[in-house]
Amino acid sequence: MLKEKAKAITEKALEAIQQASDSKSLYEVKVNFLGKQGEFSKLMKETGKLPKEDRPAFGKEVNLLKKNIEEAYLAKELDLANVELALRLKTEKIDLTLPGVYRAVGRQHPLTLVIREIVDILSHIGFSVRTGPMIEEDWYNFEALNIPKDHPARDMQDTFYMDDTHVLRTHTSPIQIHTMENEKPPLRVLAPGSVFRCDSDVTHSPNFYQIEGLCVDKKVSMADLKGTISYFVNAFFGQDLKTRFRPSFFPFTEPSAEVDCSCPICKGKGCRVCSNTGWVEIGGCGLVNPKVLVHAKINAAERSDDDYQGYAFGFGIERMAMIKYGIDDIRRFNENDMRFLAQFKR
Ligand code: DAH
């Protein structure tokens, strides 16, 4: 009886092995029949029913059957492994023609690009960068620049006051004073940086960027200033553009001028960017007021025999970027909209 049972189990096992479709189910077959809780273990518990003298022979027989199953198992295992390998080779083939995984790479902000380009252009004619604090003493932001307390010029800038003597700098011009205090002429410096004014609409932001230029040397004239600015305008906006100087007033320069260039968008024909005038204003400039040179201890008196002269200029970075790229709203720069930012590349 037990012998027949053993044979039946063996047949079932061999059948199941043949049927197994993958190595996982094949292994389950092995566990079910040959494992500790498997069919053969259960069968062996019944050997007590046999007469003692028959038990060794039965044991031998069972071992033989188990060996057959084991061999069938190994053979099938090899078969399945080959099939599975072939399948993997077929399905997991690497398609080298597929596009790679896209990784978003950051790039420089348009304002950073504009600052770097300006610095790059002017560094070719001897200018190098200086910085200064954003929280300024009243002296540096106003007084040393010939903007005394209660001077109407302070009305031109809506100032964020920190306390009675400190302000968030309203322009980069105070860096002129720091530089002249700390260094000996000749000087050719650029000072890009963040500035602050209590102002906000499509063309004004409470925090924006300027770049200041300062040259201090012997025999510096308006002609040097015009030459420098024209060179810059042509390098930055385009070789075919004209530069125009309009008389103006700044307390820290004398004479002072406002700089226009022919509109880079319409080349002077008239468009939305230049309000149909053909010209766009890019900043202020002038010869450094002798009082400022005295305040900064460059000259001992307002007039002396071998004194220094200087020219200075100040441009709005956002304004330059808006003109160059035809951007109509200053708020775009701070909205972090990737569709906007991703368009700019040098
Ligand atoms: N500081 C001025 C402003 O913020 C801009 C400026 C004008 C700077 C004339 C200069 C200059 O250096 O010479 O409006």
PDB file of N, CA, C and O in Angstrom, residues 130-194:
ATOM      1  N   ARG A 130      34.218  96.336  -7.735  1.00  0.00           N
ATOM      2  CA  ARG A 130      34.265  96.589  -6.289  1.00  0.00           C
ATOM      3  C   ARG A 130      32.860  96.375  -5.732  1.00  0.00           C
ATOM      4  O   ARG A 130      31.877  96.491  -6.467  1.00  0.00           O
ATOM      5  N   THR A 131      32.783  96.121  -4.415  1.00  0.00           N
ATOM      6  CA  THR A 131      31.465  95.982  -3.787  1.00  0.00           C
ATOM      7  C   THR A 131      31.398  96.878  -2.556  1.00  0.00           C
ATOM      8  O   THR A 131      32.405  97.428  -2.126  1.00  0.00           O
ATOM      9  N   GLY A 132      30.185  96.997  -2.007  1.00  0.00           N
ATOM     10  CA  GLY A 132      29.996  97.797  -0.796  1.00  0.00           C
ATOM     11  C   GLY A 132      28.805  97.255  -0.040  1.00  0.00           C
ATOM     12  O   GLY A 132      28.091  96.383  -0.545  1.00  0.00           O
ATOM     13  N   PRO A 133      28.564  97.773   1.171  1.00  0.00           N
ATOM     14  CA  PRO A 133      27.466  97.254   1.997  1.00  0.00           C
ATOM     15  C   PRO A 133      26.099  97.687   1.475  1.00  0.00           C
ATOM     16  O   PRO A 133      25.978  98.767   0.876  1.00  0.00           O
ATOM     17  N   MET A 134      25.078  96.854   1.705  1.00  0.00           N
ATOM     18  CA  MET A 134      23.720  97.226   1.287  1.00  0.00           C
ATOM     19  C   MET A 134      23.068  98.125   2.338  1.00  0.00           C
ATOM     20  O   MET A 134      22.199  98.931   2.017  1.00  0.00           O
ATOM     21  N   ILE A 135      23.465  97.954   3.596  1.00  0.00           N
ATOM     22  CA  ILE A 135      23.013  98.905   4.627  1.00  0.00           C
ATOM     23  C   ILE A 135      24.112  99.961   4.717  1.00  0.00           C
ATOM     24  O   ILE A 135      25.252  99.654   5.069  1.00  0.00           O
ATOM     25  N   GLU A 136      23.756 101.191   4.336  1.00  0.00           N
ATOM     26  CA  GLU A 136      24.756 102.239   4.219  1.00  0.00           C
ATOM     27  C   GLU A 136      24.580 103.308   5.275  1.00  0.00           C
ATOM     28  O   GLU A 136      23.459 103.568   5.727  1.00  0.00           O
ATOM     29  N   GLU A 137      25.691 103.918   5.616  1.00  0.00           N
ATOM     30  CA  GLU A 137      25.589 105.109   6.445  1.00  0.00           C
ATOM     31  C   GLU A 137      25.074 106.252   5.573  1.00  0.00           C
ATOM     32  O   GLU A 137      25.400 106.327   4.380  1.00  0.00           O
ATOM     33  N   ASP A 138      24.313 107.112   6.213  1.00  0.00           N
ATOM     34  CA  ASP A 138      23.775 108.288   5.539  1.00  0.00           C
ATOM     35  C   ASP A 138      24.893 109.051   4.792  1.00  0.00           C
ATOM     36  O   ASP A 138      24.708 109.494   3.660  1.00  0.00           O
ATOM     37  N   TRP A 139      26.065 109.105   5.395  1.00  0.00           N
ATOM     38  CA  TRP A 139      27.204 109.822   4.796  1.00  0.00           C
ATOM     39  C   TRP A 139      27.542 109.280   3.408  1.00  0.00           C
ATOM     40  O   TRP A 139      27.682 110.025   2.444  1.00  0.00           O
ATOM     41  N   TYR A 140      27.662 107.959   3.304  1.00  0.00           N
ATOM     42  CA  TYR A 140      28.070 107.367   2.022  1.00  0.00           C
ATOM     43  C   TYR A 140      26.959 107.426   0.979  1.00  0.00           C
ATOM     44  O   TYR A 140      27.208 107.660  -0.201  1.00  0.00           O
ATOM     45  N   ASN A 141      25.724 107.175   1.435  1.00  0.00           N
ATOM     46  CA  ASN A 141      24.626 107.129   0.468  1.00  0.00           C
ATOM     47  C   ASN A 141      24.247 108.531  -0.030  1.00  0.00           C
ATOM     48  O   ASN A 141      23.838 108.689  -1.178  1.00  0.00           O
ATOM     49  N   PHE A 142      24.382 109.526   0.859  1.00  0.00           N
ATOM     50  CA  PHE A 142      23.927 110.881   0.503  1.00  0.00           C
ATOM     51  C   PHE A 142      24.998 111.958   0.638  1.00  0.00           C
ATOM     52  O   PHE A 142      25.377 112.583  -0.338  1.00  0.00           O
ATOM     53  N   GLU A 143      25.421 112.169   1.867  1.00  0.00           N
ATOM     54  CA  GLU A 143      26.176 113.373   2.159  1.00  0.00           C
ATOM     55  C   GLU A 143      27.486 113.493   1.381  1.00  0.00           C
ATOM     56  O   GLU A 143      27.775 114.526   0.790  1.00  0.00           O
ATOM     57  N   ALA A 144      28.270 112.417   1.371  1.00  0.00           N
ATOM     58  CA  ALA A 144      29.552 112.464   0.668  1.00  0.00           C
ATOM     59  C   ALA A 144      29.330 112.668  -0.828  1.00  0.00           C
ATOM     60  O   ALA A 144      30.195 113.189  -1.533  1.00  0.00           O
ATOM     61  N   LEU A 145      28.148 112.262  -1.314  1.00  0.00           N
ATOM     62  CA  LEU A 145      27.829 112.411  -2.736  1.00  0.00           C
ATOM     63  C   LEU A 145      27.188 113.781  -3.017  1.00  0.00           C
ATOM     64  O   LEU A 145      26.510 113.962  -4.032  1.00  0.00           O
ATOM     65  N   ASN A 146      27.392 114.680  -2.084  1.00  0.00           N
ATOM     66  CA  ASN A 146      26.897 116.041  -2.254  1.00  0.00           C
ATOM     67  C   ASN A 146      25.369 116.122  -2.236  1.00  0.00           C
ATOM     68  O   ASN A 146      24.768 116.953  -2.913  1.00  0.00           O
ATOM     69  N   ILE A 147      24.763 115.207  -1.485  1.00  0.00           N
ATOM     70  CA  ILE A 147      23.308 115.277  -1.290  1.00  0.00           C
ATOM     71  C   ILE A 147      23.106 115.558   0.206  1.00  0.00           C
ATOM     72  O   ILE A 147      22.917 114.626   0.986  1.00  0.00           O
ATOM     73  N   PRO A 148      23.184 116.821   0.641  1.00  0.00           N
ATOM     74  CA  PRO A 148      23.087 117.095   2.083  1.00  0.00           C
ATOM     75  C   PRO A 148      21.688 116.819   2.631  1.00  0.00           C
ATOM     76  O   PRO A 148      20.731 116.681   1.852  1.00  0.00           O
ATOM     77  N   LYS A 149      21.613 116.708   3.952  1.00  0.00           N
ATOM     78  CA  LYS A 149      20.294 116.515   4.601  1.00  0.00           C
ATOM     79  C   LYS A 149      19.375 117.644   4.139  1.00  0.00           C
ATOM     80  O   LYS A 149      19.804 118.776   3.938  1.00  0.00           O
ATOM     81  N   ASP A 150      18.121 117.321   3.962  1.00  0.00           N
ATOM     82  CA  ASP A 150      17.091 118.294   3.559  1.00  0.00           C
ATOM     83  C   ASP A 150      17.288 118.845   2.146  1.00  0.00           C
ATOM     84  O   ASP A 150      16.589 119.757   1.728  1.00  0.00           O
ATOM     85  N   HIS A 151      18.277 118.281   1.420  1.00  0.00           N
ATOM     86  CA  HIS A 151      18.434 118.694   0.025  1.00  0.00           C
ATOM     87  C   HIS A 151      17.292 118.075  -0.784  1.00  0.00           C
ATOM     88  O   HIS A 151      16.944 116.913  -0.577  1.00  0.00           O
ATOM     89  N   PRO A 152      16.707 118.885  -1.682  1.00  0.00           N
ATOM     90  CA  PRO A 152      15.582 118.334  -2.453  1.00  0.00           C
ATOM     91  C   PRO A 152      15.949 117.074  -3.242  1.00  0.00           C
ATOM     92  O   PRO A 152      15.072 116.273  -3.569  1.00  0.00           O
ATOM     93  N   ALA A 153      17.263 116.894  -3.511  1.00  0.00           N
ATOM     94  CA  ALA A 153      17.670 115.699  -4.268  1.00  0.00           C
ATOM     95  C   ALA A 153      17.261 114.418  -3.537  1.00  0.00           C
ATOM     96  O   ALA A 153      17.036 113.391  -4.164  1.00  0.00           O
ATOM     97  N   ARG A 154      17.155 114.494  -2.231  1.00  0.00           N
ATOM     98  CA  ARG A 154      16.744 113.273  -1.500  1.00  0.00           C
ATOM     99  C   ARG A 154      15.307 112.890  -1.817  1.00  0.00           C
ATOM    100  O   ARG A 154      14.911 111.756  -1.604  1.00  0.00           O
ATOM    101  N   ASP A 155      14.539 113.823  -2.327  1.00  0.00           N
ATOM    102  CA  ASP A 155      13.168 113.502  -2.720  1.00  0.00           C
ATOM    103  C   ASP A 155      13.134 112.627  -3.966  1.00  0.00           C
ATOM    104  O   ASP A 155      12.149 111.956  -4.222  1.00  0.00           O
ATOM    105  N   MET A 156      14.238 112.639  -4.728  1.00  0.00           N
ATOM    106  CA  MET A 156      14.268 111.841  -5.958  1.00  0.00           C
ATOM    107  C   MET A 156      14.225 110.351  -5.627  1.00  0.00           C
ATOM    108  O   MET A 156      13.896 109.529  -6.445  1.00  0.00           O
ATOM    109  N   GLN A 157      14.606 110.015  -4.425  1.00  0.00           N
ATOM    110  CA  GLN A 157      14.698 108.596  -4.070  1.00  0.00           C
ATOM    111  C   GLN A 157      13.894 108.342  -2.803  1.00  0.00           C
ATOM    112  O   GLN A 157      14.136 108.957  -1.782  1.00  0.00           O
ATOM    113  N   ASP A 158      12.946 107.463  -2.907  1.00  0.00           N
ATOM    114  CA  ASP A 158      12.179 107.111  -1.709  1.00  0.00           C
ATOM    115  C   ASP A 158      12.991 106.099  -0.921  1.00  0.00           C
ATOM    116  O   ASP A 158      13.152 104.972  -1.333  1.00  0.00           O
ATOM    117  N   THR A 159      13.484 106.558   0.214  1.00  0.00           N
ATOM    118  CA  THR A 159      14.507 105.795   0.924  1.00  0.00           C
ATOM    119  C   THR A 159      13.920 104.931   2.029  1.00  0.00           C
ATOM    120  O   THR A 159      13.024 105.352   2.743  1.00  0.00           O
ATOM    121  N   PHE A 160      14.452 103.702   2.155  1.00  0.00           N
ATOM    122  CA  PHE A 160      14.133 102.868   3.328  1.00  0.00           C
ATOM    123  C   PHE A 160      15.147 103.226   4.411  1.00  0.00           C
ATOM    124  O   PHE A 160      16.334 102.924   4.284  1.00  0.00           O
ATOM    125  N   TYR A 161      14.684 103.865   5.454  1.00  0.00           N
ATOM    126  CA  TYR A 161      15.593 104.207   6.565  1.00  0.00           C
ATOM    127  C   TYR A 161      15.638 103.062   7.583  1.00  0.00           C
ATOM    128  O   TYR A 161      14.601 102.541   7.987  1.00  0.00           O
ATOM    129  N   MET A 162      16.849 102.672   8.005  1.00  0.00           N
ATOM    130  CA  MET A 162      16.996 101.647   9.048  1.00  0.00           C
ATOM    131  C   MET A 162      16.907 102.311  10.422  1.00  0.00           C
ATOM    132  O   MET A 162      16.307 101.800  11.346  1.00  0.00           O
ATOM    133  N   ASP A 163      17.586 103.446  10.541  1.00  0.00           N
ATOM    134  CA  ASP A 163      17.474 104.306  11.724  1.00  0.00           C
ATOM    135  C   ASP A 163      17.887 105.708  11.270  1.00  0.00           C
ATOM    136  O   ASP A 163      17.967 105.946  10.058  1.00  0.00           O
ATOM    137  N   ASP A 164      18.184 106.597  12.190  1.00  0.00           N
ATOM    138  CA  ASP A 164      18.458 107.978  11.802  1.00  0.00           C
ATOM    139  C   ASP A 164      19.666 108.126  10.887  1.00  0.00           C
ATOM    140  O   ASP A 164      19.736 109.042  10.067  1.00  0.00           O
ATOM    141  N   THR A 165      20.640 107.196  11.027  1.00  0.00           N
ATOM    142  CA  THR A 165      21.878 107.390  10.258  1.00  0.00           C
ATOM    143  C   THR A 165      22.154 106.260   9.264  1.00  0.00           C
ATOM    144  O   THR A 165      23.170 106.287   8.584  1.00  0.00           O
ATOM    145  N   HIS A 166      21.269 105.256   9.189  1.00  0.00           N
ATOM    146  CA  HIS A 166      21.500 104.152   8.258  1.00  0.00           C
ATOM    147  C   HIS A 166      20.315 103.956   7.321  1.00  0.00           C
ATOM    148  O   HIS A 166      19.163 104.009   7.757  1.00  0.00           O
ATOM    149  N   VAL A 167      20.651 103.690   6.053  1.00  0.00           N
ATOM    150  CA  VAL A 167      19.598 103.455   5.051  1.00  0.00           C
ATOM    151  C   VAL A 167      19.937 102.180   4.268  1.00  0.00           C
ATOM    152  O   VAL A 167      21.083 101.719   4.288  1.00  0.00           O
ATOM    153  N   LEU A 168      18.920 101.599   3.620  1.00  0.00           N
ATOM    154  CA  LEU A 168      19.221 100.590   2.596  1.00  0.00           C
ATOM    155  C   LEU A 168      19.687 101.407   1.400  1.00  0.00           C
ATOM    156  O   LEU A 168      18.968 102.319   0.970  1.00  0.00           O
ATOM    157  N   ARG A 169      20.873 101.123   0.873  1.00  0.00           N
ATOM    158  CA  ARG A 169      21.414 102.022  -0.156  1.00  0.00           C
ATOM    159  C   ARG A 169      20.416 102.187  -1.300  1.00  0.00           C
ATOM    160  O   ARG A 169      19.803 101.200  -1.744  1.00  0.00           O
ATOM    161  N   THR A 170      20.247 103.416  -1.729  1.00  0.00           N
ATOM    162  CA  THR A 170      19.263 103.708  -2.773  1.00  0.00           C
ATOM    163  C   THR A 170      19.905 103.678  -4.160  1.00  0.00           C
ATOM    164  O   THR A 170      19.225 103.773  -5.172  1.00  0.00           O
ATOM    165  N   HIS A 171      21.234 103.574  -4.179  1.00  0.00           N
ATOM    166  CA  HIS A 171      21.966 103.481  -5.448  1.00  0.00           C
ATOM    167  C   HIS A 171      23.347 102.874  -5.178  1.00  0.00           C
ATOM    168  O   HIS A 171      23.714 102.671  -4.003  1.00  0.00           O
ATOM    169  N   THR A 172      24.066 102.559  -6.241  1.00  0.00           N
ATOM    170  CA  THR A 172      25.406 101.986  -6.044  1.00  0.00           C
ATOM    171  C   THR A 172      26.475 103.081  -5.947  1.00  0.00           C
ATOM    172  O   THR A 172      27.651 102.776  -5.714  1.00  0.00           O
ATOM    173  N   SER A 173      26.068 104.346  -6.075  1.00  0.00           N
ATOM    174  CA  SER A 173      27.052 105.442  -6.032  1.00  0.00           C
ATOM    175  C   SER A 173      27.894 105.485  -4.744  1.00  0.00           C
ATOM    176  O   SER A 173      29.059 105.899  -4.805  1.00  0.00           O
ATOM    177  N   PRO A 174      27.350 105.099  -3.557  1.00  0.00           N
ATOM    178  CA  PRO A 174      28.214 105.118  -2.359  1.00  0.00           C
ATOM    179  C   PRO A 174      29.482 104.279  -2.515  1.00  0.00           C
ATOM    180  O   PRO A 174      30.487 104.561  -1.844  1.00  0.00           O
ATOM    181  N   ILE A 175      29.470 103.306  -3.408  1.00  0.00           N
ATOM    182  CA  ILE A 175      30.676 102.479  -3.603  1.00  0.00           C
ATOM    183  C   ILE A 175      31.801 103.325  -4.214  1.00  0.00           C
ATOM    184  O   ILE A 175      32.980 103.062  -3.995  1.00  0.00           O
ATOM    185  N   GLN A 176      31.411 104.389  -4.926  1.00  0.00           N
ATOM    186  CA  GLN A 176      32.427 105.348  -5.410  1.00  0.00           C
ATOM    187  C   GLN A 176      33.238 105.879  -4.231  1.00  0.00           C
ATOM    188  O   GLN A 176      34.469 105.934  -4.278  1.00  0.00           O
ATOM    189  N   ILE A 177      32.526 106.286  -3.173  1.00  0.00           N
ATOM    190  CA  ILE A 177      33.196 106.904  -2.021  1.00  0.00           C
ATOM    191  C   ILE A 177      34.090 105.877  -1.316  1.00  0.00           C
ATOM    192  O   ILE A 177      35.252 106.155  -1.008  1.00  0.00           O
ATOM    193  N   HIS A 178      33.539 104.682  -1.070  1.00  0.00           N
ATOM    194  CA  HIS A 178      34.347 103.638  -0.405  1.00  0.00           C
ATOM    195  C   HIS A 178      35.635 103.377  -1.190  1.00  0.00           C
ATOM    196  O   HIS A 178      36.707 103.260  -0.625  1.00  0.00           O
ATOM    197  N   THR A 179      35.489 103.282  -2.502  1.00  0.00           N
ATOM    198  CA  THR A 179      36.667 102.966  -3.323  1.00  0.00           C
ATOM    199  C   THR A 179      37.713 104.080  -3.244  1.00  0.00           C
ATOM    200  O   THR A 179      38.900 103.822  -3.048  1.00  0.00           O
ATOM    201  N   MET A 180      37.222 105.317  -3.367  1.00  0.00           N
ATOM    202  CA  MET A 180      38.182 106.433  -3.351  1.00  0.00           C
ATOM    203  C   MET A 180      38.847 106.568  -1.980  1.00  0.00           C
ATOM    204  O   MET A 180      40.003 106.972  -1.883  1.00  0.00           O
ATOM    205  N   GLU A 181      38.116 106.219  -0.911  1.00  0.00           N
ATOM    206  CA  GLU A 181      38.713 106.266   0.431  1.00  0.00           C
ATOM    207  C   GLU A 181      39.793 105.199   0.607  1.00  0.00           C
ATOM    208  O   GLU A 181      40.788 105.398   1.287  1.00  0.00           O
ATOM    209  N   ASN A 182      39.542 104.030  -0.008  1.00  0.00           N
ATOM    210  CA  ASN A 182      40.426 102.888   0.256  1.00  0.00           C
ATOM    211  C   ASN A 182      41.569 102.721  -0.739  1.00  0.00           C
ATOM    212  O   ASN A 182      42.501 101.979  -0.473  1.00  0.00           O
ATOM    213  N   GLU A 183      41.465 103.369  -1.910  1.00  0.00           N
ATOM    214  CA  GLU A 183      42.473 103.118  -2.936  1.00  0.00           C
ATOM    215  C   GLU A 183      43.011 104.428  -3.498  1.00  0.00           C
ATOM    216  O   GLU A 183      42.345 105.454  -3.433  1.00  0.00           O
ATOM    217  N   LYS A 184      44.188 104.333  -4.051  1.00  0.00           N
ATOM    218  CA  LYS A 184      44.797 105.533  -4.649  1.00  0.00           C
ATOM    219  C   LYS A 184      44.514 105.549  -6.147  1.00  0.00           C
ATOM    220  O   LYS A 184      44.567 104.510  -6.797  1.00  0.00           O
ATOM    221  N   PRO A 185      44.234 106.739  -6.707  1.00  0.00           N
ATOM    222  CA  PRO A 185      44.066 106.814  -8.156  1.00  0.00           C
ATOM    223  C   PRO A 185      45.401 106.523  -8.864  1.00  0.00           C
ATOM    224  O   PRO A 185      46.431 106.646  -8.195  1.00  0.00           O
ATOM    225  N   PRO A 186      45.404 106.149 -10.128  1.00  0.00           N
ATOM    226  CA  PRO A 186      44.242 106.080 -11.024  1.00  0.00           C
ATOM    227  C   PRO A 186      43.302 104.908 -10.698  1.00  0.00           C
ATOM    228  O   PRO A 186      43.769 103.828 -10.360  1.00  0.00           O
ATOM    229  N   LEU A 187      41.999 105.177 -10.861  1.00  0.00           N
ATOM    230  CA  LEU A 187      40.991 104.154 -10.561  1.00  0.00           C
ATOM    231  C   LEU A 187      40.068 103.956 -11.763  1.00  0.00           C
ATOM    232  O   LEU A 187      39.680 104.932 -12.412  1.00  0.00           O
ATOM    233  N   ARG A 188      39.778 102.740 -12.030  1.00  0.00           N
ATOM    234  CA  ARG A 188      38.723 102.428 -13.011  1.00  0.00           C
ATOM    235  C   ARG A 188      37.917 101.284 -12.426  1.00  0.00           C
ATOM    236  O   ARG A 188      38.342 100.138 -12.467  1.00  0.00           O
ATOM    237  N   VAL A 189      36.767 101.611 -11.813  1.00  0.00           N
ATOM    238  CA  VAL A 189      36.038 100.566 -11.090  1.00  0.00           C
ATOM    239  C   VAL A 189      34.585 100.456 -11.531  1.00  0.00           C
ATOM    240  O   VAL A 189      33.976 101.424 -12.005  1.00  0.00           O
ATOM    241  N   LEU A 190      34.068  99.272 -11.343  1.00  0.00           N
ATOM    242  CA  LEU A 190      32.661  98.980 -11.606  1.00  0.00           C
ATOM    243  C   LEU A 190      32.079  98.449 -10.315  1.00  0.00           C
ATOM    244  O   LEU A 190      32.729  97.674  -9.618  1.00  0.00           O
ATOM    245  N   ALA A 191      30.845  98.867 -10.003  1.00  0.00           N
ATOM    246  CA  ALA A 191      30.233  98.357  -8.782  1.00  0.00           C
ATOM    247  C   ALA A 191      28.803  97.922  -9.067  1.00  0.00           C
ATOM    248  O   ALA A 191      27.883  98.734  -9.025  1.00  0.00           O
ATOM    249  N   PRO A 192      28.625  96.633  -9.404  1.00  0.00           N
ATOM    250  CA  PRO A 192      27.256  96.143  -9.596  1.00  0.00           C
ATOM    251  C   PRO A 192      26.667  95.782  -8.232  1.00  0.00           C
ATOM    252  O   PRO A 192      27.412  95.383  -7.336  1.00  0.00           O
ATOM    253  N   GLY A 193      25.363  95.924  -8.088  1.00  0.00           N
ATOM    254  CA  GLY A 193      24.782  95.509  -6.805  1.00  0.00           C
ATOM    255  C   GLY A 193      23.312  95.830  -6.680  1.00  0.00           C
ATOM    256  O   GLY A 193      22.717  96.539  -7.494  1.00  0.00           O
ATOM    257  N   SER A 194      22.751  95.282  -5.604  1.00  0.00           N
ATOM    258  CA  SER A 194      21.353  95.426  -5.265  1.00  0.00           C
ATOM    259  C   SER A 194      21.114  96.795  -4.626  1.00  0.00           C
ATOM    260  O   SER A 194      21.894  97.201  -3.771  1.00  0.00           O
TER     261      SER A 194
END
